[in-house]
C-alpha cells in the first residue's frame, strides 16, 4: 500500500508555494477544499477595506472618485485597473478586460452583443446560441431570457457532438472552459477554430479557469470571455466578475445595458447614448468600490504568485488526491478526467450518498462541496491548499465510510446553499 501520508508530508516540505498560505487568513485546523466556490480571504484585504471605508470614503468623500482625492483613491478607474490586472492571467491585453457586474450580467451583455453582430449590415442573420447540456445553469438561463425576447434560439449538443452541431445558423458557441461539476476542460483552441470555420463567434466562461489553469485567449483567437472574481481570484463573496472582448470587435460592439458609466462622456450628461471606446462600453452603472477593492487585492496576490507555479502545483496536488482516493476509497467513482492537463483544479466523485459524505467531512473540518444529484467535489486552490489537507480528506472519507458515520440523521438535512 502506498504511503500517502508520508508522500503528502514530503510534497508539502518541498512545495515552492508553501510560503503563500501565510498571505491568507485561514484557520490551520481547517482543510479548505472549496476555494473553487468561494476563495479564501487574503490577509491584505481587511486592511484595504478599512482604508477604503474609513479614509477614502469617510475622509475623502466624493473627492475619492478622482486620482487627486484623499489617498489618490481614483475609484472611477477601478473597473479598468482591475481588468488590466486580470488580463495577463488569461492571455489578454490590458485594454481588453473590464471588471464589472456578475458573470450572469456579463453573459447577458456579451451574448446580446454576439447576436447583434449577426443582425448588423453585411452579415447573414443567425440567432442560434449553441451550448452543452449540463453547462453551468446561469449560462443557459441567460440564453433562455434572450430567447424569451425573440433574440436567441437556444440549442444544446453533448460535448462530443458540438463540432457537428456548428451549422450555418449558429451565431455563438457558448461554453464553460472548465466544467463546474466534473472539472473537464474543453480544448479552447480547437473549438474556437471550429466555430470560426462555421462562421460563428465564441464566448468562453472562465469562472473555473482563471487563476487555476493556463488560458490564452489571444492565442485561441477567442471572441469573448467572462469569468468569476470570487473563486480562484479570491475577491470575496459576490465580488465583481470580468468580461473580455477581442480588440477586433471593439469598434462594432453593441450591448443592450447602455448605462451612463459606459457612455463616452458620462459627466457630459447628454440625452443621447454614445458608447465609450473599447471594453469601457461594457460598464452600465457605478462600480461597487468596496467589493472591487477587495477583488484588486485578490488579483494582485494571484499575479504575484504567478500562474506557472500555480498550475504546476494544482496538477500535482489534484493528481496526488486522485491516486489516493482511487487506491484507498475505491467505492467513490471519479467523474473527472484522469489526465491532469484535461481538467481544472478540482476533482469530483459520484457516490449515492455524496451529500451525507460531504456533510460528515465538513463536521470534521474538511470543507468540500456537493453538486446535485450525486457528486462530491473537492477543489485545490494551489495558492493556499496543503498536500496534508488533501491527505486528510482522503483518510477522513475512508473513516466516515468504514464507521458508517455518514448515516447519522443530521447529515441528511439539506441547506439552502450546498
Ligand atoms: C461561479 C460561476 C458563475 C457565477 O455567476 P454569477 O452571476 O457571478 O453568480 C457563472 N458561471 C460559471 C461557470 C460559474 O462557475
GROMACS .gro file of C-alpha atoms and ligand atoms in nm:
model
  433
    1UNK     CA    1   0.000   0.000   0.000
    2UNK     CA    2   0.126   0.344  -0.090
    3UNK     CA    3   0.235   0.567   0.198
    4UNK     CA    4   0.023   0.868   0.103
    5UNK     CA    5   0.065   1.039   0.442
    6UNK     CA    6   0.443   1.031   0.400
    7UNK     CA    7   0.416   1.145   0.040
    8UNK     CA    8   0.196   1.441   0.143
    9UNK     CA    9   0.450   1.543   0.408
   10UNK     CA   10   0.734   1.529   0.155
   11UNK     CA   11   0.538   1.724  -0.105
   12UNK     CA   12   0.448   1.994   0.150
   13UNK     CA   13   0.810   2.022   0.264
   14UNK     CA   14   0.924   2.071  -0.096
   15UNK     CA   15   0.632   2.295  -0.203
   16UNK     CA   16   0.768   2.619  -0.354
   17UNK     CA   17   0.430   2.785  -0.290
   18UNK     CA   18   0.406   2.686   0.078
   19UNK     CA   19   0.502   3.036   0.194
   20UNK     CA   20   0.199   3.192   0.022
   21UNK     CA   21  -0.050   3.024   0.255
   22UNK     CA   22   0.052   3.281   0.516
   23UNK     CA   23  -0.079   3.553   0.285
   24UNK     CA   24  -0.431   3.426   0.352
   25UNK     CA   25  -0.628   3.433   0.676
   26UNK     CA   26  -0.703   3.065   0.718
   27UNK     CA   27  -0.769   2.851   1.021
   28UNK     CA   28  -0.489   2.595   1.041
   29UNK     CA   29  -0.732   2.333   1.168
   30UNK     CA   30  -0.945   2.352   0.852
   31UNK     CA   31  -0.869   2.171   0.528
   32UNK     CA   32  -1.033   2.416   0.290
   33UNK     CA   33  -1.101   2.236  -0.038
   34UNK     CA   34  -1.374   2.468  -0.163
   35UNK     CA   35  -1.173   2.762  -0.296
   36UNK     CA   36  -1.322   2.687  -0.637
   37UNK     CA   37  -1.657   2.801  -0.495
   38UNK     CA   38  -1.550   3.081  -0.260
   39UNK     CA   39  -1.183   3.172  -0.249
   40UNK     CA   40  -1.009   3.233   0.084
   41UNK     CA   41  -0.955   3.575   0.241
   42UNK     CA   42  -0.621   3.740   0.154
   43UNK     CA   43  -0.451   3.879   0.464
   44UNK     CA   44  -0.420   4.221   0.296
   45UNK     CA   45  -0.792   4.255   0.224
   46UNK     CA   46  -0.937   4.358   0.563
   47UNK     CA   47  -0.681   4.638   0.590
   48UNK     CA   48  -0.755   4.754   0.237
   49UNK     CA   49  -1.128   4.758   0.308
   50UNK     CA   50  -1.065   4.952   0.627
   51UNK     CA   51  -0.868   5.211   0.425
   52UNK     CA   52  -1.131   5.231   0.153
   53UNK     CA   53  -1.411   5.277   0.402
   54UNK     CA   54  -1.253   5.500   0.667
   55UNK     CA   55  -1.004   5.707   0.474
   56UNK     CA   56  -1.123   5.712   0.115
   57UNK     CA   57  -1.496   5.721   0.186
   58UNK     CA   58  -1.507   5.861   0.539
   59UNK     CA   59  -1.245   6.134   0.498
   60UNK     CA   60  -1.211   6.172   0.122
   61UNK     CA   61  -1.583   6.153   0.046
   62UNK     CA   62  -1.668   6.240  -0.313
   63UNK     CA   63  -1.311   6.353  -0.392
   64UNK     CA   64  -1.205   5.987  -0.383
   65UNK     CA   65  -1.359   5.923  -0.724
   66UNK     CA   66  -1.069   6.117  -0.874
   67UNK     CA   67  -0.696   6.039  -0.864
   68UNK     CA   68  -0.627   6.355  -0.664
   69UNK     CA   69  -0.879   6.259  -0.393
   70UNK     CA   70  -0.776   6.152  -0.039
   71UNK     CA   71  -0.501   5.895  -0.074
   72UNK     CA   72  -0.525   5.921  -0.455
   73UNK     CA   73  -0.812   5.674  -0.448
   74UNK     CA   74  -0.915   5.710  -0.815
   75UNK     CA   75  -1.224   5.494  -0.769
   76UNK     CA   76  -1.359   5.574  -1.114
   77UNK     CA   77  -1.090   5.374  -1.296
   78UNK     CA   78  -1.116   5.064  -1.073
   79UNK     CA   79  -1.302   4.858  -1.339
   80UNK     CA   80  -1.025   4.923  -1.596
   81UNK     CA   81  -0.742   4.886  -1.344
   82UNK     CA   82  -0.864   4.556  -1.206
   83UNK     CA   83  -0.947   4.435  -1.559
   84UNK     CA   84  -0.592   4.515  -1.673
   85UNK     CA   85  -0.454   4.309  -1.383
   86UNK     CA   86  -0.674   4.011  -1.467
   87UNK     CA   87  -0.575   4.031  -1.836
   88UNK     CA   88  -0.231   3.862  -1.814
   89UNK     CA   89  -0.384   3.571  -1.624
   90UNK     CA   90  -0.597   3.488  -1.929
   91UNK     CA   91  -0.368   3.580  -2.217
   92UNK     CA   92  -0.536   3.913  -2.288
   93UNK     CA   93  -0.413   4.268  -2.338
   94UNK     CA   94  -0.471   4.530  -2.064
   95UNK     CA   95  -0.734   4.717  -2.268
   96UNK     CA   96  -0.932   4.404  -2.344
   97UNK     CA   97  -1.070   4.318  -1.999
   98UNK     CA   98  -1.302   4.507  -1.767
   99UNK     CA   99  -1.416   4.418  -1.415
  100UNK     CA  100  -1.789   4.469  -1.371
  101UNK     CA  101  -2.118   4.323  -1.255
  102UNK     CA  102  -2.172   3.948  -1.211
  103UNK     CA  103  -2.087   3.670  -1.455
  104UNK     CA  104  -2.460   3.639  -1.529
  105UNK     CA  105  -2.497   4.005  -1.625
  106UNK     CA  106  -2.178   4.000  -1.833
  107UNK     CA  107  -2.307   3.691  -2.013
  108UNK     CA  108  -2.623   3.883  -2.098
  109UNK     CA  109  -2.424   4.173  -2.236
  110UNK     CA  110  -2.186   3.965  -2.446
  111UNK     CA  111  -2.435   3.708  -2.575
  112UNK     CA  112  -2.651   4.004  -2.678
  113UNK     CA  113  -2.351   4.168  -2.846
  114UNK     CA  114  -2.274   3.849  -3.039
  115UNK     CA  115  -2.634   3.824  -3.159
  116UNK     CA  116  -2.637   4.193  -3.254
  117UNK     CA  117  -2.326   4.125  -3.466
  118UNK     CA  118  -2.533   3.891  -3.684
  119UNK     CA  119  -2.812   4.145  -3.723
  120UNK     CA  120  -2.559   4.401  -3.846
  121UNK     CA  121  -2.505   4.507  -4.208
  122UNK     CA  122  -2.326   4.263  -4.431
  123UNK     CA  123  -2.398   3.964  -4.207
  124UNK     CA  124  -2.615   3.665  -4.268
  125UNK     CA  125  -2.885   3.658  -3.995
  126UNK     CA  126  -2.802   3.399  -3.731
  127UNK     CA  127  -2.950   3.365  -3.384
  128UNK     CA  128  -2.867   3.019  -3.255
  129UNK     CA  129  -2.662   3.007  -2.936
  130UNK     CA  130  -2.502   2.663  -2.912
  131UNK     CA  131  -2.405   2.523  -2.575
  132UNK     CA  132  -2.392   2.189  -2.398
  133UNK     CA  133  -2.646   2.029  -2.166
  134UNK     CA  134  -2.519   2.043  -1.808
  135UNK     CA  135  -2.339   2.374  -1.863
  136UNK     CA  136  -2.344   2.597  -1.555
  137UNK     CA  137  -2.712   2.691  -1.506
  138UNK     CA  138  -2.676   3.068  -1.528
  139UNK     CA  139  -2.511   3.042  -1.870
  140UNK     CA  140  -2.811   2.850  -2.001
  141UNK     CA  141  -3.068   3.062  -1.818
  142UNK     CA  142  -2.933   3.389  -1.957
  143UNK     CA  143  -2.981   3.250  -2.307
  144UNK     CA  144  -3.336   3.148  -2.209
  145UNK     CA  145  -3.404   3.510  -2.120
  146UNK     CA  146  -3.287   3.628  -2.462
  147UNK     CA  147  -3.489   3.354  -2.627
  148UNK     CA  148  -3.798   3.482  -2.445
  149UNK     CA  149  -3.741   3.819  -2.611
  150UNK     CA  150  -3.719   3.655  -2.954
  151UNK     CA  151  -3.350   3.741  -2.987
  152UNK     CA  152  -3.191   3.397  -2.950
  153UNK     CA  153  -3.260   3.032  -3.018
  154UNK     CA  154  -3.100   2.801  -2.766
  155UNK     CA  155  -2.950   2.478  -2.894
  156UNK     CA  156  -2.773   2.218  -2.680
  157UNK     CA  157  -2.543   1.943  -2.803
  158UNK     CA  158  -2.339   1.698  -2.592
  159UNK     CA  159  -1.971   1.786  -2.588
  160UNK     CA  160  -1.875   1.505  -2.827
  161UNK     CA  161  -2.117   1.648  -3.085
  162UNK     CA  162  -2.050   2.020  -3.052
  163UNK     CA  163  -1.843   2.047  -3.367
  164UNK     CA  164  -2.102   1.861  -3.575
  165UNK     CA  165  -2.372   2.093  -3.437
  166UNK     CA  166  -2.192   2.405  -3.565
  167UNK     CA  167  -2.411   2.471  -3.868
  168UNK     CA  168  -2.473   2.792  -4.063
  169UNK     CA  169  -2.738   2.913  -3.819
  170UNK     CA  170  -2.511   2.917  -3.515
  171UNK     CA  171  -2.423   3.272  -3.412
  172UNK     CA  172  -2.240   3.191  -3.092
  173UNK     CA  173  -2.073   2.893  -2.928
  174UNK     CA  174  -2.113   2.949  -2.553
  175UNK     CA  175  -1.911   2.717  -2.332
  176UNK     CA  176  -1.767   2.698  -1.984
  177UNK     CA  177  -1.399   2.617  -2.029
  178UNK     CA  178  -1.368   2.406  -1.711
  179UNK     CA  179  -1.689   2.226  -1.623
  180UNK     CA  180  -1.807   2.324  -1.275
  181UNK     CA  181  -1.912   1.973  -1.179
  182UNK     CA  182  -1.668   1.734  -1.348
  183UNK     CA  183  -1.372   1.966  -1.395
  184UNK     CA  184  -1.343   1.851  -1.758
  185UNK     CA  185  -1.166   2.115  -1.968
  186UNK     CA  186  -1.260   2.196  -2.324
  187UNK     CA  187  -0.995   2.233  -2.592
  188UNK     CA  188  -1.028   2.609  -2.634
  189UNK     CA  189  -0.805   2.626  -2.939
  190UNK     CA  190  -0.979   2.352  -3.134
  191UNK     CA  191  -1.336   2.455  -3.056
  192UNK     CA  192  -1.271   2.823  -3.123
  193UNK     CA  193  -1.123   2.734  -3.460
  194UNK     CA  194  -1.416   2.504  -3.542
  195UNK     CA  195  -1.668   2.776  -3.452
  196UNK     CA  196  -1.486   3.031  -3.666
  197UNK     CA  197  -1.473   2.790  -3.959
  198UNK     CA  198  -1.852   2.761  -3.927
  199UNK     CA  199  -1.882   3.142  -3.926
  200UNK     CA  200  -1.980   3.161  -3.558
  201UNK     CA  201  -1.836   3.358  -3.267
  202UNK     CA  202  -1.722   3.207  -2.935
  203UNK     CA  203  -1.777   3.313  -2.574
  204UNK     CA  204  -1.580   3.131  -2.305
  205UNK     CA  205  -1.689   3.128  -1.942
  206UNK     CA  206  -1.363   3.117  -1.746
  207UNK     CA  207  -1.517   3.107  -1.398
  208UNK     CA  208  -1.342   2.783  -1.303
  209UNK     CA  209  -1.031   2.857  -1.511
  210UNK     CA  210  -0.895   3.197  -1.417
  211UNK     CA  211  -0.624   3.163  -1.154
  212UNK     CA  212  -0.623   2.785  -1.184
  213UNK     CA  213  -0.539   2.667  -1.537
  214UNK     CA  214  -0.344   2.813  -1.830
  215UNK     CA  215  -0.565   3.031  -2.050
  216UNK     CA  216  -0.452   3.216  -2.362
  217UNK     CA  217  -0.747   3.394  -2.520
  218UNK     CA  218  -0.523   3.573  -2.771
  219UNK     CA  219  -0.360   3.253  -2.896
  220UNK     CA  220  -0.701   3.085  -2.920
  221UNK     CA  221  -0.840   3.388  -3.107
  222UNK     CA  222  -1.143   3.381  -2.880
  223UNK     CA  223  -1.404   3.649  -2.939
  224UNK     CA  224  -1.548   3.700  -2.592
  225UNK     CA  225  -1.498   3.571  -2.238
  226UNK     CA  226  -1.639   3.620  -1.891
  227UNK     CA  227  -1.515   3.498  -1.554
  228UNK     CA  228  -1.575   3.500  -1.184
  229UNK     CA  229  -1.400   3.714  -0.920
  230UNK     CA  230  -1.483   3.519  -0.604
  231UNK     CA  231  -1.342   3.175  -0.688
  232UNK     CA  232  -0.969   3.137  -0.758
  233UNK     CA  233  -0.926   3.517  -0.768
  234UNK     CA  234  -1.025   3.545  -0.400
  235UNK     CA  235  -1.227   3.866  -0.442
  236UNK     CA  236  -1.477   3.778  -0.167
  237UNK     CA  237  -1.845   3.683  -0.169
  238UNK     CA  238  -2.025   3.850  -0.458
  239UNK     CA  239  -1.705   4.001  -0.599
  240UNK     CA  240  -1.742   4.166  -0.939
  241UNK     CA  241  -1.685   3.947  -1.242
  242UNK     CA  242  -1.495   4.036  -1.559
  243UNK     CA  243  -1.555   4.049  -1.932
  244UNK     CA  244  -1.315   4.019  -2.225
  245UNK     CA  245  -1.365   4.133  -2.584
  246UNK     CA  246  -1.111   4.070  -2.862
  247UNK     CA  247  -0.981   4.401  -2.999
  248UNK     CA  248  -1.116   4.324  -3.348
  249UNK     CA  249  -1.471   4.353  -3.206
  250UNK     CA  250  -1.420   4.671  -3.004
  251UNK     CA  251  -1.538   4.921  -3.261
  252UNK     CA  252  -1.863   4.748  -3.355
  253UNK     CA  253  -1.952   4.613  -3.009
  254UNK     CA  254  -2.311   4.689  -2.907
  255UNK     CA  255  -2.451   4.575  -2.576
  256UNK     CA  256  -2.801   4.646  -2.451
  257UNK     CA  257  -2.726   4.762  -2.094
  258UNK     CA  258  -2.634   5.107  -2.217
  259UNK     CA  259  -2.590   5.274  -1.881
  260UNK     CA  260  -2.419   5.603  -1.817
  261UNK     CA  261  -2.087   5.456  -1.699
  262UNK     CA  262  -2.044   5.300  -2.044
  263UNK     CA  263  -2.104   5.635  -2.214
  264UNK     CA  264  -1.817   5.809  -2.392
  265UNK     CA  265  -1.858   6.106  -2.156
  266UNK     CA  266  -2.065   6.012  -1.850
  267UNK     CA  267  -2.023   6.353  -1.695
  268UNK     CA  268  -2.133   6.546  -2.001
  269UNK     CA  269  -2.489   6.438  -1.902
  270UNK     CA  270  -2.609   6.423  -2.262
  271UNK     CA  271  -2.955   6.295  -2.355
  272UNK     CA  272  -2.829   6.051  -2.614
  273UNK     CA  273  -2.615   5.747  -2.559
  274UNK     CA  274  -2.276   5.729  -2.726
  275UNK     CA  275  -2.065   5.425  -2.631
  276UNK     CA  276  -1.725   5.468  -2.470
  277UNK     CA  277  -1.430   5.326  -2.668
  278UNK     CA  278  -1.342   4.958  -2.631
  279UNK     CA  279  -1.444   4.745  -2.337
  280UNK     CA  280  -1.537   5.053  -2.130
  281UNK     CA  281  -1.875   5.040  -2.301
  282UNK     CA  282  -1.949   4.719  -2.114
  283UNK     CA  283  -1.996   4.922  -1.798
  284UNK     CA  284  -2.353   5.001  -1.705
  285UNK     CA  285  -2.372   5.161  -1.359
  286UNK     CA  286  -2.142   5.284  -1.085
  287UNK     CA  287  -1.873   5.032  -0.980
  288UNK     CA  288  -1.912   4.871  -0.633
  289UNK     CA  289  -1.597   5.033  -0.494
  290UNK     CA  290  -1.562   4.833  -0.172
  291UNK     CA  291  -1.606   4.496  -0.337
  292UNK     CA  292  -1.391   4.598  -0.635
  293UNK     CA  293  -1.110   4.697  -0.396
  294UNK     CA  294  -1.128   4.355  -0.232
  295UNK     CA  295  -1.108   4.195  -0.576
  296UNK     CA  296  -0.799   4.400  -0.658
  297UNK     CA  297  -0.622   4.256  -0.352
  298UNK     CA  298  -0.715   3.902  -0.455
  299UNK     CA  299  -0.596   3.953  -0.813
  300UNK     CA  300  -0.272   4.120  -0.702
  301UNK     CA  301  -0.191   3.822  -0.484
  302UNK     CA  302  -0.256   3.563  -0.755
  303UNK     CA  303  -0.048   3.768  -1.000
  304UNK     CA  304   0.241   3.784  -0.752
  305UNK     CA  305   0.240   3.407  -0.701
  306UNK     CA  306   0.238   3.355  -1.078
  307UNK     CA  307   0.027   3.132  -1.299
  308UNK     CA  308   0.303   2.886  -1.399
  309UNK     CA  309   0.374   2.787  -1.039
  310UNK     CA  310   0.003   2.776  -0.954
  311UNK     CA  311  -0.074   2.548  -1.248
  312UNK     CA  312   0.215   2.314  -1.169
  313UNK     CA  313   0.105   2.275  -0.807
  314UNK     CA  314  -0.262   2.239  -0.899
  315UNK     CA  315  -0.183   1.946  -1.128
  316UNK     CA  316   0.046   1.773  -0.881
  317UNK     CA  317  -0.198   1.820  -0.596
  318UNK     CA  318  -0.511   1.701  -0.774
  319UNK     CA  319  -0.316   1.404  -0.910
  320UNK     CA  320  -0.196   1.311  -0.561
  321UNK     CA  321  -0.556   1.318  -0.438
  322UNK     CA  322  -0.695   1.131  -0.737
  323UNK     CA  323  -0.445   0.848  -0.686
  324UNK     CA  324  -0.506   0.831  -0.312
  325UNK     CA  325  -0.884   0.813  -0.349
  326UNK     CA  326  -0.858   0.553  -0.628
  327UNK     CA  327  -0.643   0.330  -0.407
  328UNK     CA  328  -0.800   0.387  -0.065
  329UNK     CA  329  -1.163   0.483  -0.132
  330UNK     CA  330  -1.247   0.280  -0.443
  331UNK     CA  331  -1.622   0.299  -0.379
  332UNK     CA  332  -1.604   0.662  -0.498
  333UNK     CA  333  -1.628   0.682  -0.876
  334UNK     CA  334  -1.415   0.961  -1.018
  335UNK     CA  335  -1.607   1.159  -1.283
  336UNK     CA  336  -1.320   1.397  -1.361
  337UNK     CA  337  -1.067   1.339  -1.640
  338UNK     CA  338  -0.772   1.123  -1.529
  339UNK     CA  339  -0.526   1.341  -1.725
  340UNK     CA  340  -0.438   1.649  -1.514
  341UNK     CA  341  -0.394   1.854  -1.833
  342UNK     CA  342  -0.752   1.776  -1.934
  343UNK     CA  343  -0.913   1.907  -1.616
  344UNK     CA  344  -0.932   2.212  -1.393
  345UNK     CA  345  -0.808   2.241  -1.035
  346UNK     CA  346  -1.081   2.016  -0.896
  347UNK     CA  347  -1.198   1.657  -0.875
  348UNK     CA  348  -1.543   1.508  -0.835
  349UNK     CA  349  -1.662   1.164  -0.743
  350UNK     CA  350  -2.001   1.005  -0.776
  351UNK     CA  351  -2.149   0.833  -0.474
  352UNK     CA  352  -2.509   0.751  -0.383
  353UNK     CA  353  -2.465   0.931  -0.051
  354UNK     CA  354  -2.237   1.210  -0.170
  355UNK     CA  355  -2.441   1.472   0.017
  356UNK     CA  356  -2.411   1.295   0.352
  357UNK     CA  357  -2.042   1.220   0.296
  358UNK     CA  358  -1.980   1.586   0.229
  359UNK     CA  359  -2.164   1.696   0.544
  360UNK     CA  360  -1.975   1.443   0.756
  361UNK     CA  361  -1.646   1.571   0.609
  362UNK     CA  362  -1.739   1.931   0.689
  363UNK     CA  363  -1.813   1.838   1.050
  364UNK     CA  364  -1.458   1.702   1.064
  365UNK     CA  365  -1.338   2.037   0.927
  366UNK     CA  366  -1.259   1.915   0.579
  367UNK     CA  367  -1.456   2.152   0.357
  368UNK     CA  368  -1.558   2.037   0.010
  369UNK     CA  369  -1.897   2.063  -0.152
  370UNK     CA  370  -2.180   1.866  -0.304
  371UNK     CA  371  -2.318   1.915  -0.652
  372UNK     CA  372  -2.658   1.764  -0.729
  373UNK     CA  373  -2.754   1.495  -0.785
  374UNK     CA  374  -2.468   1.280  -0.655
  375UNK     CA  375  -2.126   1.443  -0.680
  376UNK     CA  376  -1.875   1.514  -0.404
  377UNK     CA  377  -1.641   1.789  -0.526
  378UNK     CA  378  -1.302   1.892  -0.388
  379UNK     CA  379  -1.120   2.199  -0.516
  380UNK     CA  380  -0.744   2.253  -0.494
  381UNK     CA  381  -0.675   2.625  -0.481
  382UNK     CA  382  -0.297   2.595  -0.522
  383UNK     CA  383  -0.222   2.928  -0.356
  384UNK     CA  384  -0.309   2.801  -0.010
  385UNK     CA  385  -0.408   2.432  -0.004
  386UNK     CA  386  -0.158   2.192   0.155
  387UNK     CA  387  -0.095   1.834   0.045
  388UNK     CA  388  -0.171   1.742   0.406
  389UNK     CA  389  -0.522   1.886   0.359
  390UNK     CA  390  -0.573   1.655   0.061
  391UNK     CA  391  -0.449   1.357   0.257
  392UNK     CA  392  -0.681   1.446   0.545
  393UNK     CA  393  -0.978   1.450   0.308
  394UNK     CA  394  -0.893   1.101   0.183
  395UNK     CA  395  -0.830   0.947   0.525
  396UNK     CA  396  -1.144   1.106   0.674
  397UNK     CA  397  -1.352   0.978   0.383
  398UNK     CA  398  -1.219   0.627   0.446
  399UNK     CA  399  -1.306   0.657   0.814
  400UNK     CA  400  -1.653   0.805   0.752
  401UNK     CA  401  -1.737   0.514   0.520
  402UNK     CA  402  -1.586   0.245   0.745
  403UNK     CA  403  -1.753   0.372   1.061
  404UNK     CA  404  -2.085   0.446   0.889
  405UNK     CA  405  -2.068   0.796   1.043
  406UNK     CA  406  -2.236   0.943   0.735
  407UNK     CA  407  -2.560   0.763   0.831
  408UNK     CA  408  -2.626   0.998   1.119
  409UNK     CA  409  -2.953   1.177   1.057
  410UNK     CA  410  -2.823   1.532   1.084
  411UNK     CA  411  -2.604   1.482   0.775
  412UNK     CA  412  -2.911   1.429   0.554
  413UNK     CA  413  -3.064   1.773   0.620
  414UNK     CA  414  -3.019   1.997   0.316
  415UNK     CA  415  -2.906   2.358   0.350
  416UNK     CA  416  -3.014   2.629   0.105
  417UNK     CA  417  -2.658   2.668  -0.032
  418UNK     CA  418  -2.468   2.344  -0.094
  419LIG     C1  419  -1.949   3.064  -1.039
  419LIG     C2  420  -1.994   3.066  -1.181
  419LIG     C3  421  -2.073   3.169  -1.228
  419LIG     C4  422  -2.119   3.276  -1.134
  419LIG     O1  423  -2.210   3.363  -1.189
  419LIG     P1  424  -2.254   3.493  -1.107
  419LIG     O2  425  -2.354   3.556  -1.194
  419LIG     O3  426  -2.131   3.578  -1.089
  419LIG     O4  427  -2.310   3.446  -0.977
  419LIG     C5  428  -2.106   3.169  -1.362
  419LIG     N1  429  -2.065   3.070  -1.446
  419LIG     C6  430  -1.989   2.968  -1.401
  419LIG     C7  431  -1.944   2.863  -1.496
  419LIG     C8  432  -1.953   2.963  -1.268
  419LIG     O5  433  -1.879   2.861  -1.224
   0.00000   0.00000   0.00000
